[in-house]
Amino acid sequence: MALALVTGASRGIGRATAILLAREGYTVAVNYHQNVQAADEVVNLIKASGGKAFTVQADVGDEAQVEAMFARLDQQQEPLTALVNNAGILFTQSRVEALSAERINRVLKTNVTGYFLCCREAVKRMTLPLGGAIVNVSSAAARLGAPFEYVDYAASKGAVDTLTTGLALEVAAQGIRVNAVRPGLIYTEMHASGGEPGRVDRVKSMLPMQRGGQPEEVAQAIVWLLSEKASYVTGSFLELAGGK
Ligand code: NAP
C-alpha cells in the first residue's frame, strides 16, 4: 500500500485524518511540532487497530526540518502518494490595527511557507507511474476574512487557496492531484489558541446547520479527495462549513 504524510496530526483534524487514512490501508506518517505524547497516542491508537503509523517531528515552517522529515519518509518501503497539509496556527483574537509584524510573519511561516515546503518536497517524490494526491487544509476564513478575530490567519488561508489552484495546474499532467478543504467551525483545541475555547458553541447558532462540525467530518472529505474515487478532481475546494 502507500504512504501518507499528515502534518499537524497530533490532534484535531490532522489526528482524525491520520486515523481514517490508516483504516483505509495507508501507512501514515504522523507529523507533529511539540506534543510528542499526543503524536505517540495517535500512532498507538492506529497500531492497536491493526494499522501502520509512525511519528515524524518537524516544524513545517523550517526548511531544513521539512527536508529531514521527507528524507525519513524516503527510508520507508512504500512510496509517498498522499500529503495532507494540515498544520496550522492562529493567535489571540485581535483587530488588524493591533497586529505586529512578528505575529503576522509567524502565522505566514507555518500556514503558508510550511504548506509550500511540504508541497515542494512531495511533488518531487510523487513521480509517475504512481503520481499522488495532495490535500491542503484551508479554511472558510479565506472567504470570510475573520474580521475582529484573525485577519492574518484568514489571509494565510487565502494564500493556501492560491497555492492549491496554481500547483494543481502545474502538476496535473504529472499525475498529481491537488485539492483543498475549507472547514468552518470545527470542535478542536485551535479555538483555545485564539483565546476562546468555547467559540464554536458561541457562534454555532449563526450557521445554517446550527451546529459546529467534528474533525471526523472533515477527515472524511480529505480521505475522499485523496482516494481513487476522486480521480478526476483537481484544483477543487470542498466547503465543510455547515452551509456558511
Ligand atoms: P489544532 O487542534 O490546533 O492542531 C494543530 C496541529 O498542528 C497540532 O498537531 C500541532 O502540533 C500542529 N502544528 C502547529 N504548528 C506546527 C508546525 N510549525 N509544524 C508542525 N506541526 C505544527 O488545529 P485544528 O483545529 O485541527 O486545525 C487543523 C487545520 O485545520 C489548520 O490548518 C486550521 O487552520 C484548519 N482549520 C481549522 C478549523 C477549526 O475550526 N478548528 C477551521 C478551519 C480550518 P503540536 O501539537 O505538536 O504542536
Tab-separated table of C-alpha atoms and ligand atoms in Angstrom:
chain	number	residue	atom	x	y	z
A	1	MET	CA	0.000	0.000	0.000
A	2	ALA	CA	1.014	3.619	0.023
A	3	LEU	CA	2.478	6.123	2.419
A	4	ALA	CA	0.596	9.245	3.532
A	5	LEU	CA	2.056	12.220	5.409
A	6	VAL	CA	-0.331	14.221	7.580
A	7	THR	CA	1.176	17.392	9.039
A	8	GLY	CA	-0.079	18.526	12.439
A	9	ALA	CA	-1.541	15.098	13.142
A	10	SER	CA	-1.106	15.052	16.917
A	11	ARG	CA	-4.605	16.463	17.480
A	12	GLY	CA	-7.751	17.872	15.907
A	13	ILE	CA	-8.424	17.498	12.181
A	14	GLY	CA	-4.968	16.044	11.468
A	15	ARG	CA	-5.405	13.358	14.098
A	16	ALA	CA	-8.825	12.330	12.769
A	17	THR	CA	-7.421	12.245	9.224
A	18	ALA	CA	-4.427	10.098	10.216
A	19	ILE	CA	-6.710	7.586	11.929
A	20	LEU	CA	-9.077	7.395	8.968
A	21	LEU	CA	-6.244	7.078	6.417
A	22	ALA	CA	-4.755	4.184	8.407
A	23	ARG	CA	-8.163	2.500	8.364
A	24	GLU	CA	-8.119	2.859	4.565
A	25	GLY	CA	-4.812	0.963	4.463
A	26	TYR	CA	-2.237	3.751	4.219
A	27	THR	CA	0.913	3.707	6.284
A	28	VAL	CA	0.650	7.089	7.999
A	29	ALA	CA	3.479	9.435	8.908
A	30	VAL	CA	2.109	11.401	11.877
A	31	ASN	CA	3.859	14.771	11.873
A	32	TYR	CA	3.820	16.959	14.973
A	33	HIS	CA	5.686	20.006	16.211
A	34	GLN	CA	5.907	19.871	20.007
A	35	ASN	CA	3.482	17.405	21.519
A	36	VAL	CA	5.288	14.082	21.196
A	37	GLN	CA	2.970	12.428	23.718
A	38	ALA	CA	-0.156	13.249	21.718
A	39	ALA	CA	1.505	12.112	18.472
A	40	ASP	CA	2.568	8.831	20.109
A	41	GLU	CA	-1.023	8.312	21.239
A	42	VAL	CA	-2.260	8.650	17.639
A	43	VAL	CA	0.305	6.102	16.448
A	44	ASN	CA	-0.572	3.710	19.274
A	45	LEU	CA	-4.281	4.009	18.501
A	46	ILE	CA	-3.642	3.204	14.843
A	47	LYS	CA	-1.414	0.250	15.672
A	48	ALA	CA	-3.922	-1.086	18.218
A	49	SER	CA	-6.498	-1.408	15.463
A	50	GLY	CA	-4.096	-3.158	13.084
A	51	GLY	CA	-2.879	-0.137	11.102
A	52	LYS	CA	0.598	1.145	10.356
A	53	ALA	CA	1.913	4.534	11.503
A	54	PHE	CA	4.960	6.298	12.884
A	55	THR	CA	5.683	9.765	14.233
A	56	VAL	CA	7.850	12.302	12.480
A	57	GLN	CA	8.737	15.535	14.277
A	58	ALA	CA	9.278	18.718	12.267
A	59	ASP	CA	8.379	22.382	12.329
A	60	VAL	CA	6.804	22.670	8.865
A	61	GLY	CA	7.899	26.308	8.627
A	62	ASP	CA	11.577	25.344	8.873
A	63	GLU	CA	13.092	24.314	5.549
A	64	ALA	CA	15.854	22.112	6.990
A	65	GLN	CA	13.405	20.293	9.256
A	66	VAL	CA	10.992	19.683	6.377
A	67	GLU	CA	13.812	18.281	4.250
A	68	ALA	CA	14.889	16.000	7.100
A	69	MET	CA	11.275	14.829	7.554
A	70	PHE	CA	10.950	13.890	3.881
A	71	ALA	CA	14.356	12.177	3.982
A	72	ARG	CA	12.921	9.978	6.722
A	73	LEU	CA	9.924	9.179	4.543
A	74	ASP	CA	12.337	8.114	1.789
A	75	GLN	CA	13.546	5.339	4.075
A	76	GLN	CA	10.090	3.714	4.128
A	77	GLN	CA	9.303	0.796	1.848
A	78	GLU	CA	6.130	2.384	0.487
A	79	PRO	CA	6.331	5.388	-1.843
A	80	LEU	CA	4.750	8.654	-0.719
A	81	THR	CA	1.493	9.066	-2.652
A	82	ALA	CA	-0.541	11.257	-0.292
A	83	LEU	CA	0.137	14.530	1.531
A	84	VAL	CA	-2.273	16.312	3.848
A	85	ASN	CA	-1.004	19.827	4.545
A	86	ASN	CA	-2.874	20.464	7.768
A	87	ALA	CA	-0.548	22.001	10.386
A	88	GLY	CA	-1.840	25.493	11.055
A	89	ILE	CA	-1.738	28.139	13.767
A	90	LEU	CA	-3.558	31.265	14.842
A	91	PHE	CA	-3.156	33.662	17.710
A	92	THR	CA	-5.409	35.615	20.072
A	93	GLN	CA	-8.402	37.401	18.565
A	94	SER	CA	-7.401	40.907	17.548
A	95	ARG	CA	-8.194	43.714	15.106
A	96	VAL	CA	-5.797	44.282	12.204
A	97	GLU	CA	-4.670	47.620	13.679
A	98	ALA	CA	-3.164	45.767	16.650
A	99	LEU	CA	-1.206	43.125	14.697
A	100	SER	CA	2.599	43.105	14.945
A	101	ALA	CA	4.889	42.148	12.068
A	102	GLU	CA	6.305	39.411	14.278
A	103	ARG	CA	2.879	37.796	14.717
A	104	ILE	CA	1.923	38.128	11.046
A	105	ASN	CA	5.210	36.543	9.984
A	106	ARG	CA	4.811	33.648	12.430
A	107	VAL	CA	1.365	32.865	11.031
A	108	LEU	CA	2.592	33.059	7.434
A	109	LYS	CA	5.673	30.954	8.170
A	110	THR	CA	3.669	27.974	9.411
A	111	ASN	CA	0.476	28.332	7.382
A	112	VAL	CA	1.928	29.418	4.032
A	113	THR	CA	5.673	28.698	3.851
A	114	GLY	CA	5.066	25.376	5.609
A	115	TYR	CA	2.455	24.335	3.017
A	116	PHE	CA	4.724	25.391	0.146
A	117	LEU	CA	7.727	23.480	1.503
A	118	CYS	CA	5.758	20.270	2.065
A	119	CYS	CA	4.151	20.560	-1.402
A	120	ARG	CA	7.587	21.086	-2.927
A	121	GLU	CA	9.093	18.015	-1.306
A	122	ALA	CA	6.017	15.857	-2.000
A	123	VAL	CA	5.827	16.802	-5.681
A	124	LYS	CA	9.490	15.808	-6.155
A	125	ARG	CA	8.599	12.340	-4.921
A	126	MET	CA	5.147	11.764	-6.470
A	127	THR	CA	6.530	10.647	-9.804
A	128	LEU	CA	4.740	8.649	-12.491
A	129	PRO	CA	3.568	5.943	-12.880
A	130	LEU	CA	2.092	6.249	-9.357
A	131	GLY	CA	1.712	10.031	-9.105
A	132	GLY	CA	-0.036	11.209	-5.983
A	133	ALA	CA	-2.586	13.463	-4.334
A	134	ILE	CA	-2.280	16.477	-2.061
A	135	VAL	CA	-4.999	17.999	0.105
A	136	ASN	CA	-4.388	21.429	1.586
A	137	VAL	CA	-6.457	22.249	4.657
A	138	SER	CA	-7.588	25.820	4.064
A	139	SER	CA	-10.467	27.492	5.912
A	140	ALA	CA	-13.797	29.195	5.331
A	141	ALA	CA	-11.909	32.159	6.795
A	142	ALA	CA	-10.224	32.548	3.386
A	143	ARG	CA	-13.659	33.568	2.038
A	144	LEU	CA	-14.982	35.337	5.136
A	145	GLY	CA	-11.858	37.251	6.259
A	146	ALA	CA	-12.240	36.562	10.024
A	147	PRO	CA	-12.834	40.258	10.892
A	148	PHE	CA	-12.165	41.275	14.535
A	149	GLU	CA	-10.617	37.843	15.129
A	150	TYR	CA	-7.620	36.941	12.959
A	151	VAL	CA	-7.432	38.504	9.511
A	152	ASP	CA	-3.762	37.458	9.411
A	153	TYR	CA	-4.840	33.825	9.690
A	154	ALA	CA	-7.613	34.300	7.114
A	155	ALA	CA	-5.123	35.857	4.695
A	156	SER	CA	-2.769	32.912	5.172
A	157	LYS	CA	-5.622	30.635	4.106
A	158	GLY	CA	-6.250	32.846	1.075
A	159	ALA	CA	-2.647	32.131	0.107
A	160	VAL	CA	-3.247	28.406	0.624
A	161	ASP	CA	-6.158	28.605	-1.818
A	162	THR	CA	-3.984	30.292	-4.447
A	163	LEU	CA	-1.219	27.735	-3.890
A	164	THR	CA	-3.800	24.992	-4.430
A	165	THR	CA	-5.019	26.478	-7.711
A	166	GLY	CA	-1.558	27.192	-9.094
A	167	LEU	CA	0.078	23.940	-8.076
A	168	ALA	CA	-2.885	21.870	-9.306
A	169	LEU	CA	-2.383	23.367	-12.773
A	170	GLU	CA	1.404	22.920	-12.678
A	171	VAL	CA	1.355	19.228	-11.835
A	172	ALA	CA	-1.905	17.957	-13.369
A	173	ALA	CA	-0.093	16.362	-16.322
A	174	GLN	CA	2.348	14.678	-13.905
A	175	GLY	CA	-0.387	12.544	-12.337
A	176	ILE	CA	-0.611	14.637	-9.162
A	177	ARG	CA	-3.962	15.999	-7.990
A	178	VAL	CA	-4.054	18.997	-5.646
A	179	ASN	CA	-7.245	19.998	-3.842
A	180	ALA	CA	-8.286	21.831	-0.703
A	181	VAL	CA	-10.910	21.612	2.001
A	182	ARG	CA	-12.325	24.721	3.654
A	183	PRO	CA	-13.594	23.782	7.129
A	184	GLY	CA	-15.748	26.225	9.062
A	185	LEU	CA	-16.257	25.884	12.812
A	186	ILE	CA	-14.810	22.571	13.921
A	187	TYR	CA	-14.553	21.332	17.518
A	188	THR	CA	-10.768	21.304	18.105
A	189	GLU	CA	-8.313	22.857	20.522
A	190	MET	CA	-7.360	25.504	17.960
A	191	HIS	CA	-10.012	27.905	19.294
A	192	ALA	CA	-8.255	27.965	22.676
A	193	SER	CA	-5.195	29.354	20.843
A	194	GLY	CA	-7.442	32.200	19.692
A	195	GLY	CA	-8.304	32.859	23.347
A	196	GLU	CA	-11.831	31.417	23.231
A	197	PRO	CA	-12.072	27.647	23.768
A	198	GLY	CA	-15.893	27.802	23.606
A	199	ARG	CA	-16.020	29.761	20.317
A	200	VAL	CA	-17.797	27.059	18.309
A	201	ASP	CA	-20.682	26.861	20.769
A	202	ARG	CA	-20.946	30.668	20.979
A	203	VAL	CA	-21.413	31.172	17.245
A	204	LYS	CA	-22.918	27.898	16.047
A	205	SER	CA	-26.491	29.249	16.046
A	206	MET	CA	-25.435	31.676	13.283
A	207	LEU	CA	-24.671	28.767	10.960
A	208	PRO	CA	-27.358	27.471	8.569
A	209	MET	CA	-26.868	23.969	10.034
A	210	GLN	CA	-26.956	25.385	13.586
A	211	ARG	CA	-24.056	23.255	14.786
A	212	GLY	CA	-20.271	23.002	14.718
A	213	GLY	CA	-18.503	20.247	12.805
A	214	GLN	CA	-16.487	17.328	14.101
A	215	PRO	CA	-12.871	16.687	12.978
A	216	GLU	CA	-14.007	13.308	11.608
A	217	GLU	CA	-16.422	15.045	9.223
A	218	VAL	CA	-13.508	16.997	7.740
A	219	ALA	CA	-11.324	13.888	7.669
A	220	GLN	CA	-13.921	12.043	5.550
A	221	ALA	CA	-13.717	14.730	2.872
A	222	ILE	CA	-9.905	14.762	2.914
A	223	VAL	CA	-9.685	10.987	2.589
A	224	TRP	CA	-12.174	11.047	-0.296
A	225	LEU	CA	-10.164	13.714	-2.133
A	226	LEU	CA	-7.012	11.607	-1.734
A	227	SER	CA	-8.723	8.453	-2.953
A	228	GLU	CA	-9.207	6.998	-6.413
A	229	LYS	CA	-12.907	7.875	-6.036
A	230	ALA	CA	-11.835	11.470	-6.676
A	231	SER	CA	-9.584	10.536	-9.611
A	232	TYR	CA	-10.884	13.336	-11.889
A	233	VAL	CA	-10.907	16.044	-9.201
A	234	THR	CA	-8.097	18.575	-9.088
A	235	GLY	CA	-7.854	22.276	-8.256
A	236	SER	CA	-11.139	21.934	-6.337
A	237	PHE	CA	-12.343	23.273	-2.998
A	238	LEU	CA	-14.720	21.413	-0.711
A	239	GLU	CA	-16.633	23.592	1.748
A	240	LEU	CA	-17.136	21.968	5.162
A	241	ALA	CA	-18.740	24.868	6.947
A	242	GLY	CA	-22.291	23.846	7.773
A	243	GLY	CA	-23.656	25.891	4.877
A	244	LYS	CA	-21.915	29.180	5.673
B	1	NAP	P1	-5.196	22.204	16.301
B	1	NAP	O1	-6.126	21.335	17.054
B	1	NAP	O2	-4.757	23.490	16.899
B	1	NAP	O3	-3.892	21.319	15.939
B	1	NAP	C1	-2.824	21.915	15.286
B	1	NAP	C2	-1.832	20.863	14.897
B	1	NAP	O4	-0.800	21.463	14.116
B	1	NAP	C3	-1.138	20.187	16.066
B	1	NAP	O5	-0.974	18.821	15.748
B	1	NAP	C4	0.222	20.884	16.131
B	1	NAP	O6	1.278	20.051	16.611
B	1	NAP	C5	0.448	21.145	14.666
B	1	NAP	N1	1.384	22.246	14.413
B	1	NAP	C6	1.289	23.545	14.788
B	1	NAP	N2	2.346	24.235	14.340
B	1	NAP	C7	3.126	23.349	13.675
B	1	NAP	C8	4.365	23.444	12.996
B	1	NAP	N3	5.012	24.619	12.898
B	1	NAP	N4	4.874	22.323	12.427
B	1	NAP	C9	4.237	21.143	12.508
B	1	NAP	N5	3.060	20.988	13.142
B	1	NAP	C10	2.527	22.079	13.721
B	1	NAP	O7	-5.762	22.561	14.849
B	1	NAP	P2	-7.065	22.070	14.038
B	1	NAP	O8	-8.209	22.860	14.506
B	1	NAP	O9	-7.128	20.597	13.993
B	1	NAP	O10	-6.682	22.656	12.607
B	1	NAP	C11	-6.043	21.887	11.619
B	1	NAP	C12	-6.088	22.680	10.325
B	1	NAP	O11	-7.460	22.967	10.019
B	1	NAP	C13	-5.369	24.018	10.399
B	1	NAP	O12	-4.712	24.269	9.179
B	1	NAP	C14	-6.500	25.008	10.596
B	1	NAP	O13	-6.179	26.284	10.106
B	1	NAP	C15	-7.609	24.351	9.797
B	1	NAP	N6	-8.952	24.782	10.185
B	1	NAP	C16	-9.439	24.535	11.430
B	1	NAP	C17	-10.737	24.968	11.752
B	1	NAP	C18	-11.346	24.744	13.105
B	1	NAP	O14	-12.455	25.262	13.354
B	1	NAP	N7	-10.723	24.005	14.003
B	1	NAP	C19	-11.494	25.655	10.804
B	1	NAP	C20	-10.964	25.885	9.547
B	1	NAP	C21	-9.697	25.436	9.243
B	1	NAP	P3	1.785	20.062	18.171
B	1	NAP	O15	0.574	19.694	18.979
B	1	NAP	O16	2.845	19.033	18.233
B	1	NAP	O17	2.275	21.438	18.439
